[in-house]
CSV table of C-alpha atoms and ligand atoms in Angstrom, one decimal:
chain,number,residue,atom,x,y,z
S,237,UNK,CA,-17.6,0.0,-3.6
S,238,UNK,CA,-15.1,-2.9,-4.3
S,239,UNK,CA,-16.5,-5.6,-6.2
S,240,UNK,CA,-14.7,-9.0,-6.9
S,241,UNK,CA,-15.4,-11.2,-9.9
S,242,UNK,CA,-14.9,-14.5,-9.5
S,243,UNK,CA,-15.4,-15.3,-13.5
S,244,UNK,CA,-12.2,-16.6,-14.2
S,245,UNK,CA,-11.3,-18.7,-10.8
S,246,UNK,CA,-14.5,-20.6,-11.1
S,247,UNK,CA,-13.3,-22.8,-14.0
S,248,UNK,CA,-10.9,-24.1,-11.8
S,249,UNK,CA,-12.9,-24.4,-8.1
S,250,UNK,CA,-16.8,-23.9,-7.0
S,251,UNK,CA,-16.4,-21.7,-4.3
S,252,UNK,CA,-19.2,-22.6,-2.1
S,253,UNK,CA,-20.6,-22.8,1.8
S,254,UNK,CA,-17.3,-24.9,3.2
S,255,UNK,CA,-15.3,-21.8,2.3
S,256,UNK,CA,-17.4,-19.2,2.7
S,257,UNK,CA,-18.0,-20.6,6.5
S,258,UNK,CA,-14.2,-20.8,7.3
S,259,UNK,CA,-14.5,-17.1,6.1
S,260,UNK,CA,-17.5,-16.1,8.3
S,261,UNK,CA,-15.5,-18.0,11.2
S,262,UNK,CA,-12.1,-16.0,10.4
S,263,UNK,CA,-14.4,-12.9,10.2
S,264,UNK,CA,-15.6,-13.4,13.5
S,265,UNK,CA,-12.4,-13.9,15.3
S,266,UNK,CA,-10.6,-10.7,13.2
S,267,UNK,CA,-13.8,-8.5,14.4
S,268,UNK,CA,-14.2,-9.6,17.9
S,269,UNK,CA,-9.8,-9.5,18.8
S,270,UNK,CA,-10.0,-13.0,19.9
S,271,UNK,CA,-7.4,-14.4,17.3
S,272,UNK,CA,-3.7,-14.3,17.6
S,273,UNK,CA,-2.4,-10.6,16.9
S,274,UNK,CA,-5.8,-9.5,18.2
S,275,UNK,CA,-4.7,-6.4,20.4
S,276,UNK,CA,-3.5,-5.0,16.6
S,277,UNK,CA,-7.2,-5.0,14.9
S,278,UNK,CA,-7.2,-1.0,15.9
S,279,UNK,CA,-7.0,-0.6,11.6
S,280,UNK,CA,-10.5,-2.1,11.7
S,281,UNK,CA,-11.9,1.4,13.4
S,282,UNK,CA,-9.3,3.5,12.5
S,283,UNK,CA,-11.1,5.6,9.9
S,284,UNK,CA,-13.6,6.9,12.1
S,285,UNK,CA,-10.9,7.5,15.0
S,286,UNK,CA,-9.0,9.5,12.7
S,287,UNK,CA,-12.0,11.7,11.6
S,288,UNK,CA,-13.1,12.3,14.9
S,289,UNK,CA,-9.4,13.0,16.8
S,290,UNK,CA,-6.5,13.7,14.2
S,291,UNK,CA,-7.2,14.4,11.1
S,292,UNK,CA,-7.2,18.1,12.3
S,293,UNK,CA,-4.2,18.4,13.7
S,294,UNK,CA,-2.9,16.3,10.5
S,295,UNK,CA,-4.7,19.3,8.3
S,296,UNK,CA,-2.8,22.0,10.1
S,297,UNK,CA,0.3,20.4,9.9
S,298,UNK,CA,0.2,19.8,6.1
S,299,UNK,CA,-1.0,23.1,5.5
S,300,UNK,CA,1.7,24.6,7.1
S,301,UNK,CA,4.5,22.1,5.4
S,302,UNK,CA,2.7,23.2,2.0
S,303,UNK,CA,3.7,26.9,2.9
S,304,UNK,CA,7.1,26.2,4.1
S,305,UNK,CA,8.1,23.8,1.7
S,306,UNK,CA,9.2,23.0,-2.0
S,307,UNK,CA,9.9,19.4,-0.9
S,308,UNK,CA,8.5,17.1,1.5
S,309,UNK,CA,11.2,13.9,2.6
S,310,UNK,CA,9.7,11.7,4.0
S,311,UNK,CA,11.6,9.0,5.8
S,312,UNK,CA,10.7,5.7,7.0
S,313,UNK,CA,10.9,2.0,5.5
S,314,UNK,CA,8.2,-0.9,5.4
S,315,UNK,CA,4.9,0.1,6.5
S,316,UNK,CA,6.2,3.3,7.6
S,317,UNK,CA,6.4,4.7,4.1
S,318,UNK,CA,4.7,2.1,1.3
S,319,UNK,CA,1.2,3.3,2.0
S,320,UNK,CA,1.9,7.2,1.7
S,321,UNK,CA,4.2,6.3,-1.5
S,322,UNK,CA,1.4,4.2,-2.8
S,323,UNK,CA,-1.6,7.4,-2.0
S,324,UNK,CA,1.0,9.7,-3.8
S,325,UNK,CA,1.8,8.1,-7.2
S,326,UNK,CA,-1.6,6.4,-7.5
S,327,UNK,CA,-3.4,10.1,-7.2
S,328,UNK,CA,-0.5,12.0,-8.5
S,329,UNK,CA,-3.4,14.3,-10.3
S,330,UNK,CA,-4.4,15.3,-7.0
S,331,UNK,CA,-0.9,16.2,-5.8
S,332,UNK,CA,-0.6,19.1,-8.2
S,333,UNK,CA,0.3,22.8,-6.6
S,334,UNK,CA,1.8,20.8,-3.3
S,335,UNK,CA,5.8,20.2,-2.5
S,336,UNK,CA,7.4,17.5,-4.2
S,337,UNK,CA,7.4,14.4,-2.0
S,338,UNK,CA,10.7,12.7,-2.0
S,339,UNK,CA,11.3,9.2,-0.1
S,340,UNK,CA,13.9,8.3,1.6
S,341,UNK,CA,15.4,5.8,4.6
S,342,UNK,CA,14.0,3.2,2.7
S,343,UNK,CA,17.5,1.3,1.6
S,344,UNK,CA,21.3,1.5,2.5
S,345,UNK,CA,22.4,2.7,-1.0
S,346,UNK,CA,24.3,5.5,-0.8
S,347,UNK,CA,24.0,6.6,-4.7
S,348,UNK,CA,20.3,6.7,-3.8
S,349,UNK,CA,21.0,9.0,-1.1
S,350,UNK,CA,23.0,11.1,-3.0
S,351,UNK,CA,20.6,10.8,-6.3
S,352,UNK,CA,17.8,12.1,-3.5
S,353,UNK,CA,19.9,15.2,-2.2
S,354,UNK,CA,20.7,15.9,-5.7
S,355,UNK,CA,17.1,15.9,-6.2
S,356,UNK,CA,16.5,18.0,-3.6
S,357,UNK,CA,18.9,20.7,-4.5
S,358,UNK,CA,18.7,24.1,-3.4
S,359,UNK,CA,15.1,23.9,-2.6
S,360,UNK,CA,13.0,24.7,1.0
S,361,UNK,CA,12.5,21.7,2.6
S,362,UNK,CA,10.2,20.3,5.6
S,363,UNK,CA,11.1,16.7,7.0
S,364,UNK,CA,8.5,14.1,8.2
S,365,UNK,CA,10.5,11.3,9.9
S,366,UNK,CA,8.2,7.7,10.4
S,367,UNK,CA,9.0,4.5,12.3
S,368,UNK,CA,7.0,3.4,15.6
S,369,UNK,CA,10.3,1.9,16.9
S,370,UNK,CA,12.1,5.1,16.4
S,371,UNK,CA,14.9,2.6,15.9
S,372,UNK,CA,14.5,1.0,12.7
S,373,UNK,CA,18.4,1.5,10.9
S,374,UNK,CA,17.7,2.6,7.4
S,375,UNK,CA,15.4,5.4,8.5
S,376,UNK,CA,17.3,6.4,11.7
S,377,UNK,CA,20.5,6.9,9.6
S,378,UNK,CA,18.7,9.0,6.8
S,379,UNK,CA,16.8,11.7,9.5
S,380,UNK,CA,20.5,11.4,10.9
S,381,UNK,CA,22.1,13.0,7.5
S,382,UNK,CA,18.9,15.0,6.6
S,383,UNK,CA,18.5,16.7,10.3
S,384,UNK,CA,22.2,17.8,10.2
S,385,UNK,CA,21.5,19.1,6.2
S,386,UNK,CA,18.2,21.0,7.4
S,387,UNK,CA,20.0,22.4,10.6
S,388,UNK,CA,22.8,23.8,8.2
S,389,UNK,CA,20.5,25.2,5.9
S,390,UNK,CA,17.8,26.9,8.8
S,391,UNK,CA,19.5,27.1,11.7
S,392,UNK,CA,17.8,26.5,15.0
S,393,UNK,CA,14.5,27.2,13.0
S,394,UNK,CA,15.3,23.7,11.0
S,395,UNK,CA,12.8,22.1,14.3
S,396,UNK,CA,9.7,24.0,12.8
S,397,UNK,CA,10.3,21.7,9.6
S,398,UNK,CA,10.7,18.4,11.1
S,399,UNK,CA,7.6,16.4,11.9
S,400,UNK,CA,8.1,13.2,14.0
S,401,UNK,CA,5.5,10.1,13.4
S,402,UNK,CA,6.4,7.4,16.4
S,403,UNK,CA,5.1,5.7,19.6
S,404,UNK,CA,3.1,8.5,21.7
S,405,UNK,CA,5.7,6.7,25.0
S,406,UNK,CA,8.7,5.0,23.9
S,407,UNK,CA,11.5,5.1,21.4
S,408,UNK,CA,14.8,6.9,20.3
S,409,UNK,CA,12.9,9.3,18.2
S,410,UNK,CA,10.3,10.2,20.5
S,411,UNK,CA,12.9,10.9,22.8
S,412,UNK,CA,14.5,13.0,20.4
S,413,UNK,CA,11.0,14.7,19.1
S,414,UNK,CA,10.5,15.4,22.5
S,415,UNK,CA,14.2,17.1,23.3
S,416,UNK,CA,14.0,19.0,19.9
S,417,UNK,CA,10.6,20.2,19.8
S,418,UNK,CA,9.6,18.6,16.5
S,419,UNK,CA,5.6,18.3,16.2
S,420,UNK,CA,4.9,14.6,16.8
S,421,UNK,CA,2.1,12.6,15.5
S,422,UNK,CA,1.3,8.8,16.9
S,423,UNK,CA,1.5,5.5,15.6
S,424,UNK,CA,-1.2,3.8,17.3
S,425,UNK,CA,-0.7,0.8,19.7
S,426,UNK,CA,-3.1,-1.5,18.3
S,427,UNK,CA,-2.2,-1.0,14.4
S,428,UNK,CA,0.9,-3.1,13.2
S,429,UNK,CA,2.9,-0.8,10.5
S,430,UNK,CA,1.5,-2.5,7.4
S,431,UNK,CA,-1.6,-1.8,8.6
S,432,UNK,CA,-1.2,2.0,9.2
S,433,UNK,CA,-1.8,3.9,6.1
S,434,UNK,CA,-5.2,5.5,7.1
S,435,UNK,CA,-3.4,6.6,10.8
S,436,UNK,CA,-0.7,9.7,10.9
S,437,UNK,CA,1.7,7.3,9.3
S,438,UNK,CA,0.2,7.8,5.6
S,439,UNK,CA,-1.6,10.7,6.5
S,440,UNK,CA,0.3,13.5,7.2
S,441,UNK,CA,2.3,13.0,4.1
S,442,UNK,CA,-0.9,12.2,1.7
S,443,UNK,CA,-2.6,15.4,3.1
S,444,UNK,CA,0.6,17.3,3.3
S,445,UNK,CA,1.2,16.1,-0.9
S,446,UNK,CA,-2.0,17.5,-2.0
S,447,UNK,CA,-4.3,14.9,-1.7
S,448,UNK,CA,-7.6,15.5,0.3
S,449,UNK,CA,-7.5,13.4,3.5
S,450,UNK,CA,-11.4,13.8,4.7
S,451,UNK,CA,-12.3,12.4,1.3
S,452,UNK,CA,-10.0,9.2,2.0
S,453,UNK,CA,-11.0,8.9,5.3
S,454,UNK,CA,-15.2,9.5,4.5
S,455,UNK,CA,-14.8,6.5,2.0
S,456,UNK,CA,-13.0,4.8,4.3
S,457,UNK,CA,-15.4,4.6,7.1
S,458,UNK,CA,-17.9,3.6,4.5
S,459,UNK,CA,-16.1,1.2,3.0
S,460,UNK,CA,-15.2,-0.8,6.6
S,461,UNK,CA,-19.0,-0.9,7.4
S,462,UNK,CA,-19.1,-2.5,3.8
S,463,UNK,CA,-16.8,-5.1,4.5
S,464,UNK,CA,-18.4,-5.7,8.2
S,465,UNK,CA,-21.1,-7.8,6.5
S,466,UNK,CA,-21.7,-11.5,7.5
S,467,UNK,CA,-22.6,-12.4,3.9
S,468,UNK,CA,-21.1,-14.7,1.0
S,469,UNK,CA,-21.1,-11.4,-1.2
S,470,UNK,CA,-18.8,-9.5,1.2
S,471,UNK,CA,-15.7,-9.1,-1.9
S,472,UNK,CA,-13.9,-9.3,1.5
S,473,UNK,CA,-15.2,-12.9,2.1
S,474,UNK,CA,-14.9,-13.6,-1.7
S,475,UNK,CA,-11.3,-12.5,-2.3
S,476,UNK,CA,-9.9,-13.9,1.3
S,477,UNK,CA,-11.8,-17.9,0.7
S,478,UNK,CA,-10.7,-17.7,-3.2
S,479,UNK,CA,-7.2,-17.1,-2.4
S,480,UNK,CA,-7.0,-19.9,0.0
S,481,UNK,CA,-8.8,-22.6,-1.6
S,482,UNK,CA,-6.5,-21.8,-4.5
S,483,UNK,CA,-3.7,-22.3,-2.1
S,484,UNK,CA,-5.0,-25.4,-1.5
S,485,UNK,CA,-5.0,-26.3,-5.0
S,486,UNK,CA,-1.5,-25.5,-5.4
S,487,UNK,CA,-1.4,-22.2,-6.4
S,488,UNK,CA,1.7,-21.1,-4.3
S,489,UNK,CA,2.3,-18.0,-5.9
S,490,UNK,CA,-0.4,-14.7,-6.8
S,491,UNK,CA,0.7,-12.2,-9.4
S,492,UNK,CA,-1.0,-9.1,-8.7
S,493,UNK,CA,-1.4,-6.9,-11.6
S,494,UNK,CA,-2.9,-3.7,-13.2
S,495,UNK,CA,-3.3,-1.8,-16.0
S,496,UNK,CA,-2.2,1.6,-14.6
S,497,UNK,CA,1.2,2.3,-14.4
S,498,UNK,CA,0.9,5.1,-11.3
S,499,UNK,CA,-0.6,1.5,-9.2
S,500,UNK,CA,2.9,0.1,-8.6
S,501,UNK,CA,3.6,1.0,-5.6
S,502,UNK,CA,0.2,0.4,-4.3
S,503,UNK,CA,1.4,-3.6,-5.4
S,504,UNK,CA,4.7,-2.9,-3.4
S,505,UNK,CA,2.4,-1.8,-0.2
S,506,UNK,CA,-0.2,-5.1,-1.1
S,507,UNK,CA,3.2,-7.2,-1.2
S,508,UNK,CA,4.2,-6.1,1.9
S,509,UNK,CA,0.8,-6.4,3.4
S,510,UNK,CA,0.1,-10.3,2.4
S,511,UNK,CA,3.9,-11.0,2.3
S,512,UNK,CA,4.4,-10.4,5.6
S,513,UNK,CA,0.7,-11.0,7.2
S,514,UNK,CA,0.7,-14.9,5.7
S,515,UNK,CA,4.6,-15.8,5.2
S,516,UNK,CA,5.2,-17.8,8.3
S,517,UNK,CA,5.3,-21.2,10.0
S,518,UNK,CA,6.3,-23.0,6.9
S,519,UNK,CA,3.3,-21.7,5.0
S,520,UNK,CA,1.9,-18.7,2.6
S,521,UNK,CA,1.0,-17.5,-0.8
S,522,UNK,CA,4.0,-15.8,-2.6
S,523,UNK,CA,2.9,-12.5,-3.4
S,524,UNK,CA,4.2,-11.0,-6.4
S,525,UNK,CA,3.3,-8.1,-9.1
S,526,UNK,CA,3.1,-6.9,-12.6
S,527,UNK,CA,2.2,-4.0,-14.3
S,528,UNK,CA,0.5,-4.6,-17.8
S,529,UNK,CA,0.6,-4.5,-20.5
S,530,UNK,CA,4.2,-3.5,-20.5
S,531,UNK,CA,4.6,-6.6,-18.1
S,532,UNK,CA,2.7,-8.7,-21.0
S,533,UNK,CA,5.9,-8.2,-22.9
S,534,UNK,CA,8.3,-9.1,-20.5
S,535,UNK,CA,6.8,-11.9,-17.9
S,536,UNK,CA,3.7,-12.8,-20.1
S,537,UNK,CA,5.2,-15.7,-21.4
S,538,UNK,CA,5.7,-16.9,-17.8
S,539,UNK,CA,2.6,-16.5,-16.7
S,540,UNK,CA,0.9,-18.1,-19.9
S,541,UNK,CA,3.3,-21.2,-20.0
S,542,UNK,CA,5.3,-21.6,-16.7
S,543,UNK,CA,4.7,-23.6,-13.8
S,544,UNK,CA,1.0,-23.9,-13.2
S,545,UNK,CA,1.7,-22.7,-9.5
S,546,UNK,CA,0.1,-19.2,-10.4
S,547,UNK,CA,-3.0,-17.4,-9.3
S,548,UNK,CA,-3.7,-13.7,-10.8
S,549,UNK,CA,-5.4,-10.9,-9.7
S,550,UNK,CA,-6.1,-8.1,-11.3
S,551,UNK,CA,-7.5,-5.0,-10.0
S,552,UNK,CA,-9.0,-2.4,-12.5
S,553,UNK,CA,-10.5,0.7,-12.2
S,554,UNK,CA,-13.6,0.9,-14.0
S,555,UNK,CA,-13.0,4.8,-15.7
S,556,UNK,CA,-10.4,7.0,-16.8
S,557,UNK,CA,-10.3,10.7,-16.0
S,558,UNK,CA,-8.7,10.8,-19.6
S,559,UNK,CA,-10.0,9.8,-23.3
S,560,UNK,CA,-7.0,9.7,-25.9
S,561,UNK,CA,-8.4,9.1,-29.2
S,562,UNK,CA,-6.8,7.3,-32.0
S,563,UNK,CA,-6.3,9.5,-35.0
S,564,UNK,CA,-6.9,8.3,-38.5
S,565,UNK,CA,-3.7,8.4,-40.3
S,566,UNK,CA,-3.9,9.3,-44.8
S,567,UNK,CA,-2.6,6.1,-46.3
S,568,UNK,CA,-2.5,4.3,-43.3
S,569,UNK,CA,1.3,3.5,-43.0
S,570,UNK,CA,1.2,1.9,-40.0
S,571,UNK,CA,-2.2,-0.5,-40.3
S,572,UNK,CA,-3.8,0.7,-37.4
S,573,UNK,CA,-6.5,2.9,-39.1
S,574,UNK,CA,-8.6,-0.1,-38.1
S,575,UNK,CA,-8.4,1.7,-34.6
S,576,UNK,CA,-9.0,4.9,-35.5
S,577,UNK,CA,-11.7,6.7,-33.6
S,578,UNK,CA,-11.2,4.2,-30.2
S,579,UNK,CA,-10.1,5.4,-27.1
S,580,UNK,CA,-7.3,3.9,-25.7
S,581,UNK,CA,-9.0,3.2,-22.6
S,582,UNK,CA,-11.6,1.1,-24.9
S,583,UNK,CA,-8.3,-0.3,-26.2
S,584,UNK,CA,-7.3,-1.6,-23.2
S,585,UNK,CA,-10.3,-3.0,-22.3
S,586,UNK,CA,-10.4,-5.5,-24.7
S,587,UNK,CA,-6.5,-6.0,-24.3
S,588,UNK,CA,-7.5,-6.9,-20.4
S,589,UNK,CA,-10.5,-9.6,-21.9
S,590,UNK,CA,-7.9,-10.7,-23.7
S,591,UNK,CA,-5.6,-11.0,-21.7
S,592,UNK,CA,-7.8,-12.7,-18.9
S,593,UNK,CA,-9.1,-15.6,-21.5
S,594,UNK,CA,-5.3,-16.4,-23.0
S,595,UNK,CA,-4.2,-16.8,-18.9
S,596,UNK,CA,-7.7,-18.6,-17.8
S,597,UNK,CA,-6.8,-21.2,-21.1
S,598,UNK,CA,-2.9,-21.1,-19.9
S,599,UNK,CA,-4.2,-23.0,-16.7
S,600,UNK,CA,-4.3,-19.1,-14.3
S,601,UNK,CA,-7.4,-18.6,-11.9
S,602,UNK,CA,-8.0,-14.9,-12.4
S,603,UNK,CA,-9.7,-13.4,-9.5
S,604,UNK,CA,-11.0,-9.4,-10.8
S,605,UNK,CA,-11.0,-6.5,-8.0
S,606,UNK,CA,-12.7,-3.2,-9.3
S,607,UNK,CA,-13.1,0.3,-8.1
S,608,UNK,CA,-15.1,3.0,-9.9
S,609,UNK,CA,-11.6,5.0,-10.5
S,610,UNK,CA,-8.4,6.4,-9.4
S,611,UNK,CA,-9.6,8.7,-6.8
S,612,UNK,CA,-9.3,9.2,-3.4
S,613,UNK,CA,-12.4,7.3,-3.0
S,614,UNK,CA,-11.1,4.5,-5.0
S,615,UNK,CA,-7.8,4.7,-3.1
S,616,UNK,CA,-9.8,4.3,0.4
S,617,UNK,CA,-11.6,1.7,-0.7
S,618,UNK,CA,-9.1,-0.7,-2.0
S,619,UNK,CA,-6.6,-0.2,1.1
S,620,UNK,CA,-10.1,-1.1,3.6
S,621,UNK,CA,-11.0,-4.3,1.2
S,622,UNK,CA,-7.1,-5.5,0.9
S,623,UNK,CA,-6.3,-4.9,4.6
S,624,UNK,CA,-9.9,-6.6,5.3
S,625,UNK,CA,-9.1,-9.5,3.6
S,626,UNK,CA,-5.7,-9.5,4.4
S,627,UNK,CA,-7.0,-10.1,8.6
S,628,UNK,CA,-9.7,-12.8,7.0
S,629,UNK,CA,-7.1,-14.7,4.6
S,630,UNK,CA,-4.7,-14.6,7.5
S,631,UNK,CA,-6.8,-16.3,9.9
S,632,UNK,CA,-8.5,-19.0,7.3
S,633,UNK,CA,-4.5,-20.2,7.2
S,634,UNK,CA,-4.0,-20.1,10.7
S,635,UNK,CA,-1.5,-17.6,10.9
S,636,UNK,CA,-1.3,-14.8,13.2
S,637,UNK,CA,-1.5,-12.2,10.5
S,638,UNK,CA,-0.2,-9.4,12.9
S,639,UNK,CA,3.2,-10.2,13.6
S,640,UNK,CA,6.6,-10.4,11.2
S,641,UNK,CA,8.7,-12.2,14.0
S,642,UNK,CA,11.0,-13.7,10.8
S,643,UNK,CA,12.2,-9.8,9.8
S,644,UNK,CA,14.5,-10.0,13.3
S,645,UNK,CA,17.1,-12.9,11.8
S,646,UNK,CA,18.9,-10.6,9.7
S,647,UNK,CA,18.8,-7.9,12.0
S,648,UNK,CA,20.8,-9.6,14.7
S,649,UNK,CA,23.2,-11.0,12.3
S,650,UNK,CA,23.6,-6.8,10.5
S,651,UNK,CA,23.9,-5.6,14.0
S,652,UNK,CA,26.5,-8.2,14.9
S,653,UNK,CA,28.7,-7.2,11.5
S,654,UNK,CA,28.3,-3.6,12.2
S,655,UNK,CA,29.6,-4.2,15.5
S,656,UNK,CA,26.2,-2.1,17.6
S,657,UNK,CA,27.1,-2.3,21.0
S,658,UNK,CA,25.4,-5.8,22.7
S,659,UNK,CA,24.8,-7.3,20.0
Y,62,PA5,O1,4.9,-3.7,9.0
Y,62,PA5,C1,5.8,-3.5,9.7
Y,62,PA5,O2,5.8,-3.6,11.0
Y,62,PA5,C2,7.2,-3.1,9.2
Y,62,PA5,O3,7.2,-3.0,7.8
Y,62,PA5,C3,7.6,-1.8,9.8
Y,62,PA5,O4,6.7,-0.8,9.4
Y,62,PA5,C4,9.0,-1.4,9.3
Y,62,PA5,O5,9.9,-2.4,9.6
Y,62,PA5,C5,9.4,-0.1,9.9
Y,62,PA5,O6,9.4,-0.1,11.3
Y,62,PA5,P1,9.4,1.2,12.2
Y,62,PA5,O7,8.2,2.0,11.8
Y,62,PA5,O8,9.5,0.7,13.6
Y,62,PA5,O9,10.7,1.9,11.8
């Protein structure tokens, strides 16, 4: 269902059999578990696991959230919250009817906190609290202040609205689901938390916000028996070599970057997801994002005319669920009566082929990732063909693509200020 268009990058490099076989190799080691990080390639069959074991469970639980709740916090940081945020505000149309979903335990500002509870108000509340660790600090300090607000508010009934997501053995928070009686859902061993947006991690919240979780995980399974192929026209393969040899070529940095606004925090999750996957030993694309074309009129120039360290991708969806006409206007005060009659989607379109020529001519590879459309279909597809190519990418570099052992520096040195015993 992805397709990649390698139009625009091809002016700069022929992408031919040397790539394509360091991709095949990488492919190989990613789908047998032989390369480093191996034991956490669980994401590859995750889809189907899901479907078969949890998404029932998942089901009920949301359901029952739905009924017992205006709002939904959920709390976690990193991979324990991008993916769900990403599922929420890319297919906000789907979330219509369910509880607003609030996020929080993702930052240390306390006028956030407070602009959340604010948010929050007066209104019924369930809690889903996320982090594998169950001891990650920005999350374990928000379920802190929001499981002494719900326990206020409901009493010793405040458990039946607090849903833990952690390790099924160890951890502070399964300890404390366990004590407390919350309803606990599993991060799996062998999936890395940037990887786990298809487990309980994303799912409980997407299902829970409205969205419909078989549909996600259907496309999904399809979608990794897509990207399983052994061929040059896997968009897997395409994406993952193109990247690289563009590394290669200099192009440290790649601007991700789409034309719908509710996308952004799909880049945030695809930032995290590369960022931390490729960043190490020295090496790594930069991964950065934009939104156009508000982003045209803000960072354009610096992509047009900057250093020539840039690579762009940009990832469209092929249709709109809307058409907004442009109306003719009597006199035509404004000049634009040379639009009227277009959609703005048609609009842009041709801002996009614009767009993609002036940045090509500026000296940008631009490297084109579709889906049919913002849908859950769409969604599954592009979180299988990222986190695909993401393993593949990882492994052309040489990196271990699995770990983030460079998050733990400022930890011990936070720990240390704070004064946390033993450190
Ligand atoms: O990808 C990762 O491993 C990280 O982003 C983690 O998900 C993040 O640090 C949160 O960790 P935890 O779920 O243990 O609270």
């Amino acid at each position: 269902m992805v397709k990649v268009d390698l139009s625009g990058a091809q002016e700069f490099f022929e992408l031919g059999g040397p790539q394509y076989a360091k991709a095949a190799q990488a492919h190989r080691t990613l789908a047998d578990g032989t390369g480093a990080g191996g034991e956490f390639t669980g994401w590859l069959r995750l889809p189907e696991r899901m479907l078969q074991k949890e998404l029932k469970p998942i089901q009920t639980a949301a359901a029952r959230i739905r009924d017992q709740a205006e709002v939904l916090v959920v709390i976690g940081i990193g991979g324990s919250y991008l993916g769900a945020r990403a599922a929420v505000e890319l297919l906000h149309r789907s979330c219509k009817g369910g509880p607003e979903v609030i996020f929080l335990g993702n930052g240390l500002s306390p006028d956030a906190f407070t602009d959340a509870l604010e948010r929050l108000g007066e209104r019924d509340f369930a809690i889903n609290v996320i982090s594998k660790s169950g001891t990650t600090l920005e999350p374990a300090l928000a379920f802190r202040l929001l499981k002494q607000l719900a326990e206020k508010k409901y009493g010793a009934a405040a458990r039946k609205r607090i849903y833990a997501t952690t390790d099924a053995n160890k951890g502070a928070l399964r300890a404390l689901a366990e004590q407390e009686g919350y309803e606990r859902f599993v991060v799996p061993d062998d999936v890395g938390g940037r990887y786990s947006v298809l487990s309980a991690v994303g799912m409980l919240p997407i299902c829970a916000a409205g969205i419909d979780g078989r549909r996600v995980l259907e496309a999904a399974v399809s979608e990794m028996r897509e990207l399983d192929r052994r061929s040059p026209d896997n968009p897997a393969w395409q994406y993952a070599a193109a990247r690289q040899h563009l590394y290669r070529l200099g192009k440290t940095v790649e601007v991700l970057a789409c034309y719908e606004p509710g996308f952004r925090f799909m880049a945030e999750w695809w930032k995290q997801l590369y960022g931390e996957s490729e960043g190490k030993n020295g090496i790594g694309i930069f991964p950065a994002s934009v939104e156009y074309t508000a982003d045209l009129h803000s960072m354009g120039q610096y992509i047009q005319d900057g250093p020539r360290n840039l690579m762009e991708t940009v990832v469209h969806f092929q249709n709109s669920a809307s058409t907004v006409p442009v109306p003719f206007a009597m006199g035509d005060p404004d000049g634009l009566n040379y639009l009227a009659g277009k959609d703005l989607g048609e609009i842009c379109r041709s801002a996009a082929k614009a767009v993609k020529a002036a940045h090509i001519s500026g000296g940008v590879p631009n490297i084109e990732v579709s889906v049919p459309a913002v849908n859950e279909e769409g969604f599954a597809a592009l979180v299988c063909f990222f986190e695909m190519a993401c393993g593949i990418s990882g492994y052309i570099s040489g990196v271990n693509p699995f770990d983030q052992p460079g998050v733990e520096a400022y930890k011990k040195n936070m720990f240390r200020l704070l004064g946390k015993p033993g450190c």
